[in-house]
Short mmCIF file of C-alpha atoms in Angstrom, two decimals:
data_model
loop_
_atom_site.label_atom_id
_atom_site.label_comp_id
_atom_site.label_asym_id
_atom_site.label_seq_id
_atom_site.Cartn_x
_atom_site.Cartn_y
_atom_site.Cartn_z
CA MET L 183 -140.20 -27.65 92.85
CA LYS L 184 -137.33 -30.15 92.83
CA PHE L 185 -134.00 -30.01 91.03
CA THR L 186 -131.64 -32.62 89.57
CA GLU L 187 -127.86 -32.49 89.33
CA GLU L 188 -128.40 -32.36 85.55
CA HIS L 189 -129.96 -28.90 86.06
CA GLU L 190 -133.52 -29.99 85.39
CA TRP L 191 -136.48 -28.78 87.44
CA LEU L 192 -139.36 -31.10 88.32
CA ARG L 193 -142.79 -29.73 89.22
CA VAL L 194 -145.72 -31.84 90.36
CA GLU L 195 -148.93 -31.10 88.47
CA GLY L 196 -151.73 -33.43 89.63
CA ASP L 197 -150.43 -36.96 89.09
CA LEU L 198 -147.81 -35.81 86.57
CA VAL L 199 -144.28 -34.46 86.82
CA VAL L 200 -143.44 -31.51 84.55
CA VAL L 201 -139.77 -31.30 83.47
CA GLY L 202 -137.75 -28.33 82.27
CA ILE L 203 -134.24 -26.90 82.65
CA THR L 204 -133.17 -24.30 85.17
CA ALA L 205 -132.40 -20.66 84.43
CA HIS L 206 -128.80 -21.42 85.37
CA ALA L 207 -128.63 -24.18 82.75
CA ALA L 208 -130.26 -22.01 80.10
CA GLU L 209 -127.79 -19.23 80.79
CA GLN L 210 -124.82 -21.58 80.64
CA LEU L 211 -125.99 -23.09 77.35
CA GLY L 212 -126.52 -19.73 75.65
CA ASP L 213 -129.14 -18.99 73.00
CA ILE L 214 -131.12 -22.18 72.34
CA VAL L 215 -131.76 -22.68 68.61
CA PHE L 216 -133.07 -26.24 68.41
CA VAL L 217 -135.24 -28.53 70.53
CA GLU L 218 -136.13 -32.12 69.67
CA LEU L 219 -138.77 -33.72 71.91
CA PRO L 220 -139.65 -37.36 72.50
CA GLU L 221 -142.94 -38.89 71.35
CA ALA L 222 -145.82 -38.64 73.76
CA GLY L 223 -146.56 -42.16 74.97
CA ALA L 224 -142.92 -43.24 75.10
CA THR L 225 -141.81 -45.34 78.03
CA VAL L 226 -138.48 -44.13 79.37
CA SER L 227 -135.95 -45.17 81.97
CA ARG L 228 -134.02 -42.92 84.29
CA ASP L 229 -131.04 -41.25 82.49
CA ASP L 230 -132.37 -42.03 78.99
CA GLU L 231 -131.57 -39.15 76.64
CA VAL L 232 -135.08 -37.95 75.90
CA VAL L 233 -134.64 -34.38 74.63
CA VAL L 234 -131.94 -32.91 72.39
CA ILE L 235 -131.31 -29.20 72.72
CA GLU L 236 -128.77 -27.19 70.81
CA SER L 237 -127.53 -23.74 71.56
CA VAL L 238 -125.49 -21.48 69.34
CA LYS L 239 -122.51 -23.13 71.02
CA ALA L 240 -123.19 -26.86 71.35
CA ALA L 241 -125.62 -29.76 71.53
CA SER L 242 -126.71 -31.28 74.82
CA ASP L 243 -129.15 -33.88 76.07
CA ILE L 244 -131.91 -33.73 78.63
CA LEU L 245 -132.12 -36.98 80.59
CA ALA L 246 -135.24 -38.62 81.94
CA PRO L 247 -135.08 -37.93 85.69
CA LEU L 248 -137.00 -41.11 86.60
CA ASP L 249 -138.54 -44.24 85.10
CA GLY L 250 -141.97 -43.56 83.66
CA GLU L 251 -144.07 -42.63 80.66
CA ILE L 252 -143.94 -39.40 78.68
CA VAL L 253 -147.59 -38.38 78.48
CA GLU L 254 -147.34 -34.90 76.97
CA VAL L 255 -144.66 -32.81 75.25
CA ASN L 256 -144.49 -29.04 74.73
CA GLU L 257 -145.29 -28.95 71.00
CA ALA L 258 -144.74 -25.18 70.83
CA LEU L 259 -141.09 -25.42 71.84
CA PRO L 260 -139.45 -26.78 68.63
CA ASP L 261 -140.91 -23.81 66.70
CA ASN L 262 -139.75 -21.34 69.31
CA PRO L 263 -136.58 -22.72 70.94
CA GLY L 264 -135.59 -19.26 72.23
CA GLN L 265 -138.34 -19.59 74.83
CA VAL L 266 -135.97 -21.82 76.80
CA ASN L 267 -133.87 -18.71 77.41
CA ASP L 268 -136.80 -16.35 77.86
CA ASP L 269 -138.89 -18.35 80.32
CA PRO L 270 -137.06 -21.53 81.38
CA LEU L 271 -139.10 -22.12 84.52
CA GLY L 272 -142.47 -21.35 82.98
CA GLU L 273 -143.57 -21.57 79.36
CA ALA L 274 -140.51 -23.55 78.27
CA TRP L 275 -141.29 -26.88 79.95
CA PHE L 276 -140.18 -29.89 77.88
CA PHE L 277 -142.44 -32.79 78.82
CA LYS L 278 -144.83 -34.16 81.40
CA MET L 279 -144.31 -37.68 82.66
CA LYS L 280 -146.20 -40.18 84.75
CA ILE L 281 -144.08 -41.94 87.35
CA GLU L 282 -145.02 -44.88 89.53
CA ASP L 283 -143.88 -43.57 92.86
CA MET L 284 -144.20 -39.85 93.50
CA GLY L 285 -142.22 -40.47 96.67
CA ALA L 286 -139.11 -40.83 94.50
CA LEU L 287 -139.16 -37.05 94.07
CA ASP L 288 -138.09 -36.62 97.67
CA ASP L 289 -134.59 -37.73 96.70
CA PHE L 290 -134.02 -34.63 94.57
CA MET L 291 -132.73 -31.26 95.73
CA ASP L 292 -135.03 -28.50 96.87
CA GLU L 293 -134.41 -24.95 95.71
CA ALA L 294 -132.05 -24.06 98.57
CA ALA L 295 -129.98 -27.19 97.98
CA TYR L 296 -129.84 -26.51 94.23
CA GLU L 297 -128.73 -22.92 94.77
CA LYS L 298 -125.94 -24.27 96.92
CA PHE L 299 -125.15 -26.94 94.30
CA ILE L 300 -124.58 -24.37 91.56
CA GLY L 301 -122.60 -22.22 93.99
CA MET R 20 -107.15 -20.76 82.31
CA SER R 21 -104.62 -19.43 84.83
CA ASP R 22 -101.69 -20.21 82.54
CA SER R 23 -103.35 -18.63 79.49
CA ARG R 24 -101.78 -15.56 77.95
CA ARG R 25 -103.72 -12.32 78.17
CA THR R 26 -104.26 -9.70 75.51
CA ALA R 27 -104.01 -6.00 76.33
CA LEU R 28 -107.82 -5.96 76.53
CA TYR R 29 -108.11 -8.68 79.19
CA ASP R 30 -109.20 -6.34 82.00
CA LEU R 31 -111.68 -4.63 79.68
CA HIS R 32 -113.24 -7.98 78.75
CA LEU R 33 -113.79 -8.77 82.44
CA GLU R 34 -115.19 -5.29 83.05
CA LEU R 35 -117.63 -5.80 80.15
CA GLY R 36 -118.82 -9.06 81.71
CA ALA R 37 -117.32 -11.43 79.14
CA ARG R 38 -117.35 -15.16 79.56
CA MET R 39 -113.67 -16.02 79.12
CA VAL R 40 -112.43 -19.29 77.63
CA PRO R 41 -108.98 -20.62 76.80
CA PHE R 42 -108.40 -20.35 73.05
CA ALA R 43 -105.10 -20.99 71.26
CA GLY R 44 -103.21 -20.37 74.48
CA TYR R 45 -105.02 -17.13 75.32
CA ALA R 46 -107.85 -16.25 77.65
CA MET R 47 -110.42 -14.89 75.20
CA PRO R 48 -114.03 -13.67 75.42
CA VAL R 49 -116.46 -16.20 73.92
CA ASN R 50 -119.42 -13.93 74.54
CA TYR R 51 -120.53 -10.88 76.49
CA PRO R 52 -123.77 -10.51 78.45
CA MET R 53 -125.64 -9.73 75.21
CA GLY R 54 -125.13 -13.35 74.09
CA VAL R 55 -123.91 -14.90 70.84
CA MET R 56 -127.16 -14.49 68.92
CA LYS R 57 -127.70 -10.79 69.65
CA GLU R 58 -124.00 -10.03 69.23
CA HIS R 59 -124.10 -11.60 65.78
CA LEU R 60 -127.21 -9.67 64.72
CA HIS R 61 -125.87 -6.44 66.18
CA CYS R 62 -122.66 -6.72 64.15
CA ARG R 63 -124.65 -7.05 60.92
CA ALA R 64 -127.06 -4.23 61.89
CA ALA R 65 -124.64 -1.67 63.37
CA ALA R 66 -121.04 -2.40 64.41
CA GLY R 67 -119.15 -4.96 66.44
CA LEU R 68 -115.75 -4.69 68.11
CA PHE R 69 -113.60 -7.83 68.29
CA ASP R 70 -110.35 -8.42 70.14
CA VAL R 71 -108.23 -10.50 67.78
CA SER R 72 -104.93 -9.73 69.48
CA HIS R 73 -104.23 -13.43 69.80
CA MET R 74 -103.50 -13.55 66.08
CA GLY R 75 -99.91 -13.31 64.95
CA GLN R 76 -98.57 -10.14 63.38
CA VAL R 77 -95.29 -10.71 61.60
CA VAL R 78 -93.18 -8.24 59.62
CA LEU R 79 -91.04 -9.56 56.80
CA ARG R 80 -88.19 -7.29 55.69
CA ALA R 81 -85.76 -8.02 52.89
CA LYS R 82 -82.12 -7.80 53.96
CA SER R 83 -81.50 -5.98 50.68
CA GLY R 84 -83.90 -3.26 51.81
CA ASP R 85 -86.07 -3.78 48.72
CA VAL R 86 -89.58 -4.93 49.64
CA ALA R 87 -89.83 -6.69 46.26
CA ASP R 88 -87.14 -9.09 47.46
CA ALA R 89 -89.28 -9.96 50.49
CA ALA R 90 -92.28 -10.52 48.21
CA ARG R 91 -90.18 -12.71 45.91
CA ALA R 92 -88.88 -14.72 48.86
CA LEU R 93 -92.35 -15.28 50.32
CA GLU R 94 -93.67 -16.40 46.95
CA ALA R 95 -91.63 -19.57 47.48
CA LEU R 96 -94.00 -20.49 50.32
CA VAL R 97 -97.39 -19.39 48.95
CA PRO R 98 -99.14 -19.95 45.59
CA VAL R 99 -100.00 -16.26 45.43
CA ASP R 100 -98.82 -13.31 43.33
CA LEU R 101 -97.03 -11.09 45.83
CA LEU R 102 -94.70 -9.26 43.43
CA GLY R 103 -97.83 -7.96 41.75
CA LEU R 104 -99.34 -6.81 45.03
CA GLN R 105 -99.38 -3.03 44.97
CA PRO R 106 -98.10 -0.95 47.91
CA GLY R 107 -101.00 -0.20 50.23
CA ARG R 108 -102.85 -3.38 49.31
CA GLN R 109 -103.45 -6.67 51.08
CA ARG R 110 -104.08 -10.15 49.74
CA TYR R 111 -105.30 -13.49 51.14
CA ALA R 112 -102.74 -16.31 50.98
CA ILE R 113 -102.08 -19.81 52.22
CA PHE R 114 -98.87 -21.57 53.20
CA SER R 115 -98.97 -24.78 51.15
CA ASP R 116 -97.03 -27.88 52.13
CA ASP R 117 -95.14 -30.38 49.96
CA LYS R 118 -98.26 -32.48 49.43
CA GLY R 119 -100.37 -29.48 48.42
CA GLY R 120 -102.08 -29.30 51.82
CA ILE R 121 -102.52 -26.10 53.81
CA LEU R 122 -100.24 -25.23 56.76
CA ASP R 123 -102.11 -22.00 57.55
CA ASP R 124 -104.04 -19.22 55.88
CA LEU R 125 -103.00 -15.64 56.27
CA MET R 126 -103.22 -12.05 55.07
CA VAL R 127 -100.21 -10.41 53.42
CA ALA R 128 -100.09 -6.62 53.28
CA ARG R 129 -97.58 -4.80 51.13
CA ARG R 130 -96.41 -1.71 52.92
CA CYS R 131 -93.77 0.83 51.80
CA ASP R 132 -90.73 -1.01 53.09
CA ASP R 133 -91.92 -4.42 54.22
CA LEU R 134 -94.65 -7.02 54.23
CA LEU R 135 -97.03 -7.41 57.18
CA LEU R 136 -98.41 -10.90 57.67
CA VAL R 137 -101.39 -11.71 59.90
CA VAL R 138 -101.55 -15.41 60.77
CA ASN R 139 -103.79 -17.63 62.89
CA ALA R 140 -103.22 -17.68 66.64
CA ALA R 141 -102.97 -21.46 66.86
CA CYS R 142 -100.39 -21.59 64.05
CA LYS R 143 -98.32 -18.52 64.75
CA GLU R 144 -95.39 -20.14 66.52
CA ALA R 145 -95.08 -22.79 63.82
CA ASP R 146 -95.49 -20.19 61.08
CA ILE R 147 -92.75 -17.98 62.49
CA ALA R 148 -90.39 -20.92 62.92
CA TYR R 149 -91.16 -21.95 59.34
CA LEU R 150 -90.56 -18.46 57.97
CA ARG R 151 -87.25 -18.28 59.85
CA ALA R 152 -86.16 -21.70 58.62
CA GLN R 153 -87.08 -20.96 55.01
CA LEU R 154 -86.37 -17.27 54.55
CA ALA R 155 -83.65 -16.31 57.06
CA ASP R 156 -81.04 -15.98 54.30
CA THR R 157 -82.87 -13.18 52.58
CA CYS R 158 -85.29 -11.72 55.12
CA GLU R 159 -85.59 -10.51 58.67
CA ILE R 160 -88.63 -11.95 60.38
CA GLU R 161 -90.01 -9.93 63.28
CA GLU R 162 -92.93 -11.00 65.42
CA ILE R 163 -94.82 -7.90 66.50
CA ALA R 164 -95.43 -8.59 70.18
CA ASP R 165 -96.05 -5.02 71.32
CA ARG R 166 -99.24 -4.53 69.32
CA GLY R 167 -102.76 -5.78 69.74
CA LEU R 168 -105.26 -6.27 66.93
CA LEU R 169 -108.87 -5.07 66.99
CA ALA R 170 -111.53 -5.59 64.37
CA LEU R 171 -114.40 -3.16 63.90
CA GLN R 172 -117.02 -4.69 61.61
CA GLY R 173 -120.47 -3.79 60.36
CA PRO R 174 -122.33 -1.07 58.46
CA GLU R 175 -121.54 1.60 61.09
CA ALA R 176 -117.82 0.75 61.23
CA GLU R 177 -116.77 3.37 58.69
CA ARG R 178 -118.59 6.24 60.41
CA VAL R 179 -117.34 5.28 63.86
CA PHE R 180 -113.72 4.68 62.89
CA GLN R 181 -113.39 7.72 60.62
CA ALA R 182 -114.11 9.94 63.62
CA LEU R 183 -111.07 8.53 65.44
CA ALA R 184 -108.80 7.89 62.48
CA PRO R 185 -109.31 10.39 59.67
CA GLY R 186 -108.57 8.77 56.34
CA ALA R 187 -110.30 5.51 57.18
CA ALA R 188 -113.36 6.29 55.06
CA ALA R 189 -111.23 6.79 51.96
CA MET R 190 -109.87 3.25 52.14
CA ARG R 191 -111.36 0.51 49.96
CA PHE R 192 -111.72 -3.21 50.66
CA MET R 193 -108.26 -4.77 51.18
CA ASP R 194 -106.45 -1.42 51.32
CA VAL R 195 -103.88 -1.03 54.07
CA ALA R 196 -102.61 2.23 55.56
CA VAL R 197 -100.98 3.74 58.61
CA LEU R 198 -103.44 6.25 60.09
CA ASP R 199 -102.58 8.83 62.74
CA SER R 200 -104.79 8.95 65.79
CA ASP R 201 -104.84 9.89 69.47
CA PHE R 202 -103.83 6.27 70.04
CA GLY R 203 -100.61 6.50 68.09
CA PRO R 204 -100.09 5.37 64.52
CA LEU R 205 -102.61 2.64 63.65
CA TRP R 206 -101.86 -0.07 61.09
CA VAL R 207 -105.21 -0.40 59.41
CA SER R 208 -106.62 -2.73 56.79
CA ARG R 209 -110.12 -2.50 55.39
CA SER R 210 -111.00 -6.15 55.80
CA GLY R 211 -112.34 -8.61 58.31
CA TYR R 212 -113.84 -11.99 59.00
CA THR R 213 -117.57 -11.33 59.07
CA GLY R 214 -118.63 -10.61 55.47
CA GLU R 215 -119.33 -7.04 56.57
CA ASP R 216 -117.48 -3.89 55.66
CA GLY R 217 -115.00 -3.01 58.37
CA PHE R 218 -111.45 -2.57 59.56
CA GLU R 219 -108.73 -4.53 61.28
CA ILE R 220 -106.67 -2.20 63.42
CA SER R 221 -103.22 -2.91 64.82
CA VAL R 222 -102.54 -0.68 67.83
CA THR R 223 -99.78 -0.64 70.43
CA ASN R 224 -100.60 -2.61 73.58
CA GLU R 225 -100.19 0.64 75.47
CA HIS R 226 -103.11 2.27 73.63
CA ALA R 227 -105.21 -0.80 72.79
CA ALA R 228 -107.67 -0.58 75.68
CA ASP R 229 -108.11 3.18 75.24
CA LEU R 230 -108.85 2.73 71.55
CA ALA R 231 -111.32 -0.05 72.34
CA ARG R 232 -113.07 2.16 74.91
CA ALA R 233 -113.23 5.05 72.44
CA LEU R 234 -114.81 2.80 69.82
CA LEU R 235 -117.25 1.31 72.36
CA ALA R 236 -118.24 4.83 73.43
CA ASP R 237 -120.20 5.12 70.20
CA GLU R 238 -123.67 3.73 70.83
CA ALA R 239 -123.55 1.80 67.56
CA VAL R 240 -120.67 -0.37 68.79
CA GLU R 241 -120.98 -3.48 70.96
CA PRO R 242 -118.21 -5.90 71.93
CA ILE R 243 -118.45 -9.25 70.13
CA GLY R 244 -116.94 -12.52 71.33
CA LEU R 245 -115.47 -15.54 69.59
CA GLY R 246 -118.87 -17.28 69.50
CA ALA R 247 -120.44 -14.72 67.20
CA ARG R 248 -117.16 -14.31 65.32
CA ASP R 249 -117.54 -17.95 64.31
CA SER R 250 -121.19 -17.73 63.23
CA LEU R 251 -120.50 -14.48 61.33
CA ARG R 252 -117.59 -15.97 59.37
CA LEU R 253 -119.57 -19.16 58.72
CA GLU R 254 -122.50 -17.23 57.20
CA ALA R 255 -119.95 -15.26 55.16
CA GLY R 256 -118.55 -18.55 53.79
CA LEU R 257 -115.07 -17.85 55.20
CA CYS R 258 -112.83 -20.75 56.17
CA LEU R 259 -111.61 -21.52 59.67
CA TYR R 260 -108.16 -23.08 59.76
CA GLY R 261 -108.24 -26.37 61.64
CA SER R 262 -111.87 -26.99 60.66
CA ASP R 263 -112.31 -26.16 56.98
CA LEU R 264 -108.62 -26.09 56.10
CA ASP R 265 -105.78 -28.36 57.18
CA THR R 266 -102.76 -30.21 55.83
CA GLY R 267 -105.09 -32.82 54.32
CA THR R 268 -106.88 -30.22 52.19
CA THR R 269 -105.59 -28.47 49.08
CA PRO R 270 -106.54 -24.88 48.25
CA VAL R 271 -108.33 -26.11 45.12
CA GLU R 272 -110.47 -28.54 47.15
CA ALA R 273 -111.14 -25.70 49.58
CA GLY R 274 -112.57 -23.51 46.81
CA LEU R 275 -109.67 -21.08 47.20
CA SER R 276 -108.51 -21.23 43.58
CA TRP R 277 -109.42 -17.54 43.28
CA ALA R 278 -106.49 -16.83 45.62
CA ILE R 279 -104.03 -18.37 43.13
CA GLN R 280 -103.41 -15.70 40.52
CA LYS R 281 -102.71 -16.54 36.86
CA VAL R 282 -99.06 -15.64 37.11
CA ARG R 283 -98.49 -18.57 39.53
CA ARG R 284 -100.50 -21.07 37.45
CA ALA R 285 -99.37 -23.25 34.55
CA GLY R 286 -98.34 -20.97 31.70
CA GLY R 287 -97.88 -17.96 34.01
CA ALA R 288 -94.63 -15.99 34.21
CA ARG R 289 -93.87 -17.38 37.70
CA ALA R 290 -95.80 -20.66 37.45
CA GLY R 291 -95.31 -23.06 40.37
CA GLY R 292 -92.32 -22.55 42.62
CA PHE R 293 -94.31 -23.08 45.82
CA PRO R 294 -94.61 -26.22 47.98
CA GLY R 295 -96.99 -28.81 46.55
CA ALA R 296 -97.12 -27.01 43.19
CA GLU R 297 -97.37 -30.23 41.23
CA ARG R 298 -100.59 -31.36 42.90
CA ILE R 299 -102.13 -27.90 43.17
CA LEU R 300 -101.47 -27.00 39.51
CA ASN R 301 -102.74 -30.40 38.43
CA GLU R 302 -105.96 -29.95 40.41
CA LEU R 303 -106.43 -26.47 38.97
CA GLU R 304 -106.32 -28.01 35.52
CA LYS R 305 -108.20 -31.27 36.02
CA GLY R 306 -110.42 -30.50 38.98
CA PRO R 307 -110.13 -31.74 42.56
CA ARG R 308 -111.50 -35.03 43.89
CA ARG R 309 -113.75 -33.22 46.35
CA LEU R 310 -114.84 -29.66 46.94
CA ARG R 311 -115.84 -27.40 49.81
CA VAL R 312 -119.50 -26.40 49.45
CA GLY R 313 -122.13 -24.50 51.37
CA LEU R 314 -124.73 -26.69 53.08
CA ARG R 315 -128.23 -25.80 54.24
CA PRO R 316 -129.75 -28.48 56.50
CA GLU R 317 -133.47 -28.49 55.70
CA GLY R 318 -134.82 -28.83 59.24
CA ARG R 319 -133.90 -26.78 62.26
CA ALA R 320 -131.20 -29.07 63.61
CA PRO R 321 -127.69 -27.61 63.35
CA MET R 322 -125.15 -29.92 61.71
CA ARG R 323 -121.79 -29.38 63.29
CA ALA R 324 -118.25 -30.24 62.22
CA GLY R 325 -117.77 -33.98 61.82
CA THR R 326 -121.32 -34.78 60.69
CA PRO R 327 -120.95 -37.44 57.95
CA LEU R 328 -122.72 -36.83 54.63
CA TYR R 329 -124.35 -39.52 52.49
CA VAL R 330 -125.78 -39.58 48.98
CA SER R 331 -129.03 -41.20 50.06
CA GLU R 332 -131.29 -41.54 53.08
CA THR R 333 -130.21 -45.12 53.80
CA GLY R 334 -127.17 -47.30 53.23
CA GLY R 335 -123.92 -46.53 51.46
CA GLU R 336 -120.64 -45.08 52.63
CA PRO R 337 -120.12 -41.41 53.54
CA VAL R 338 -119.46 -39.15 50.54
CA GLY R 339 -118.31 -36.21 52.58
CA MET R 340 -118.31 -34.46 55.93
CA VAL R 341 -119.35 -31.19 57.49
CA SER R 342 -116.24 -29.13 58.28
CA SER R 343 -117.99 -26.34 60.17
CA GLY R 344 -121.61 -25.79 60.96
CA GLY R 345 -124.04 -24.32 63.41
CA PHE R 346 -126.92 -21.91 63.62
CA GLY R 347 -126.83 -18.82 61.39
CA PRO R 348 -128.64 -16.03 63.24
CA THR R 349 -128.98 -13.83 60.14
CA VAL R 350 -130.06 -16.75 57.95
CA GLY R 351 -132.43 -17.79 60.75
CA GLY R 352 -131.58 -21.47 60.50
CA PRO R 353 -128.78 -23.97 60.44
CA VAL R 354 -125.89 -23.37 58.04
CA ALA R 355 -122.76 -25.38 57.38
CA MET R 356 -119.83 -25.91 55.08
CA GLY R 357 -118.31 -29.22 54.19
CA TYR R 358 -116.53 -31.34 51.67
CA VAL R 359 -118.34 -33.56 49.16
CA ALA R 360 -117.22 -35.62 46.17
CA LEU R 361 -116.96 -33.37 43.12
CA ASP R 362 -119.99 -34.88 41.33
CA LEU R 363 -122.20 -33.89 44.28
CA ALA R 364 -120.95 -30.32 44.52
CA GLY R 365 -123.64 -28.69 42.36
CA ASN R 366 -125.89 -26.11 44.05
CA GLY R 367 -129.36 -27.46 44.78
CA ARG R 368 -128.20 -31.04 45.10
CA THR R 369 -129.58 -32.87 48.14
CA VAL R 370 -127.27 -34.92 50.32
CA TRP R 371 -128.00 -36.46 53.74
CA GLY R 372 -126.32 -35.64 57.02
CA GLU R 373 -126.43 -38.20 59.81
CA LEU R 374 -127.35 -36.76 63.22
CA ARG R 375 -127.89 -39.01 66.22
CA GLY R 376 -128.38 -42.02 63.95
CA LYS R 377 -130.92 -40.29 61.71
CA ARG R 378 -130.25 -38.99 58.21
CA LEU R 379 -131.65 -35.55 57.45
CA PRO R 380 -131.71 -33.79 54.07
CA VAL R 381 -129.15 -31.06 53.36
CA LYS R 382 -129.09 -28.82 50.27
CA VAL R 383 -125.77 -27.98 48.66
CA SER R 384 -125.90 -24.17 48.50
CA ALA R 385 -123.96 -21.23 47.14
CA LEU R 386 -121.58 -19.44 49.50
CA PRO R 387 -121.76 -16.97 51.14
CA PHE R 388 -125.11 -17.40 52.89
CA VAL R 389 -125.38 -13.64 53.41
CA LYS R 390 -124.58 -10.81 51.00
CA GLN R 391 -121.08 -9.42 51.48
CA THR R 392 -121.06 -5.67 51.95
CA TYR R 393 -117.40 -4.89 51.25
CA LYS R 394 -116.60 -1.35 50.01
CA ARG R 395 -114.80 -2.17 46.79
#
């Protein structure tokens, strides 16, 4: 699993990259009450705001970690936003994307580096 | 946050695992490990303890020694009947300005020999300076700096507090009393900011943490932070100064006409005589240009303060704005309050709030969003 400085996790699943937010991010945000996902099939560029999440405290955006295509979104999440707090690294993935060069993932932090990053 | 002031409960907040944030010059708990959502629900189901020591407590004493003279003097600053306020009772008030806007909202308690005012933390220095400038000829104005303020709110509050402060259960909504306890004399009002039954308790700084610990020792009581305090008051339809009320808003626009008793209105024995009386009395008679209303966004997306409101899904200019909004844990969906033009203020009317460039339907709704459970 890889991690971005925006507190997203990236997991390779076949030829796709699954994207979610870290437990640290979920804890910092507080209880998540709203999730708005992109359309499957959307072409996105790195740092596009693709997901809106709102906690009891504030709204925030999830950015596309890389250029690519959103091929699947977690349809269950908008009806059960609290899952982001309950199981951020598992059930509460946001979307799966297809990227051109899987090698680009090497530039992101591994778990040890992320742990250090969040101090 | 290192230069923030600390309440007497600061160490207790840290011990309880609170997330501390700077708020109105104080380091305050925004939530505890339980989290905003569960804290909110717990307060409505059992009891919640809040540290509101950052708020200003101010005693107003007439130099004549007659509390009625203090009430009369303060009536010059608020459109509220204070001479008619009975000893042992408390009333909601606002400081109006010359244009009819609101400088602050506050509680005024009539005690035996003086008035006790509780004002907002962010306004307290300005309020005290204003009181001194306006009333120094007739009154002594004392800021109570040696007392903290706790709020115990929720259906279990009466049972829990009665055990520590006999006499509490006999109080009714908006009663005030001094109750003896192991924590010294407590200045108690049966009121709060959640829509629930409960108490606000002024206690010396020396005893504040011990009282808080004694209340938390009851299994029904959990500590509640500012995050849930905000969602609780929002569901209860209660205004937050700085968001729902400000100098650009009159009490009539804010739906606070109920706080202006007949005796201060046109034709009353002490009509007018407060700042901005001309505009406020005129609006009472002819209606305001806009009105604060409850808003229920129809989807799941919270609409927060600043969201512009439109009359239709496309085009046109804004007809209002959300003044506070978020997720209502008890309602189970987004709730908000805001200002709309008077002709749109009817319950059931649909307006449109613009979020991230998209307009979403919002129903104008009756306030409060939850049933108040005050012991009247």
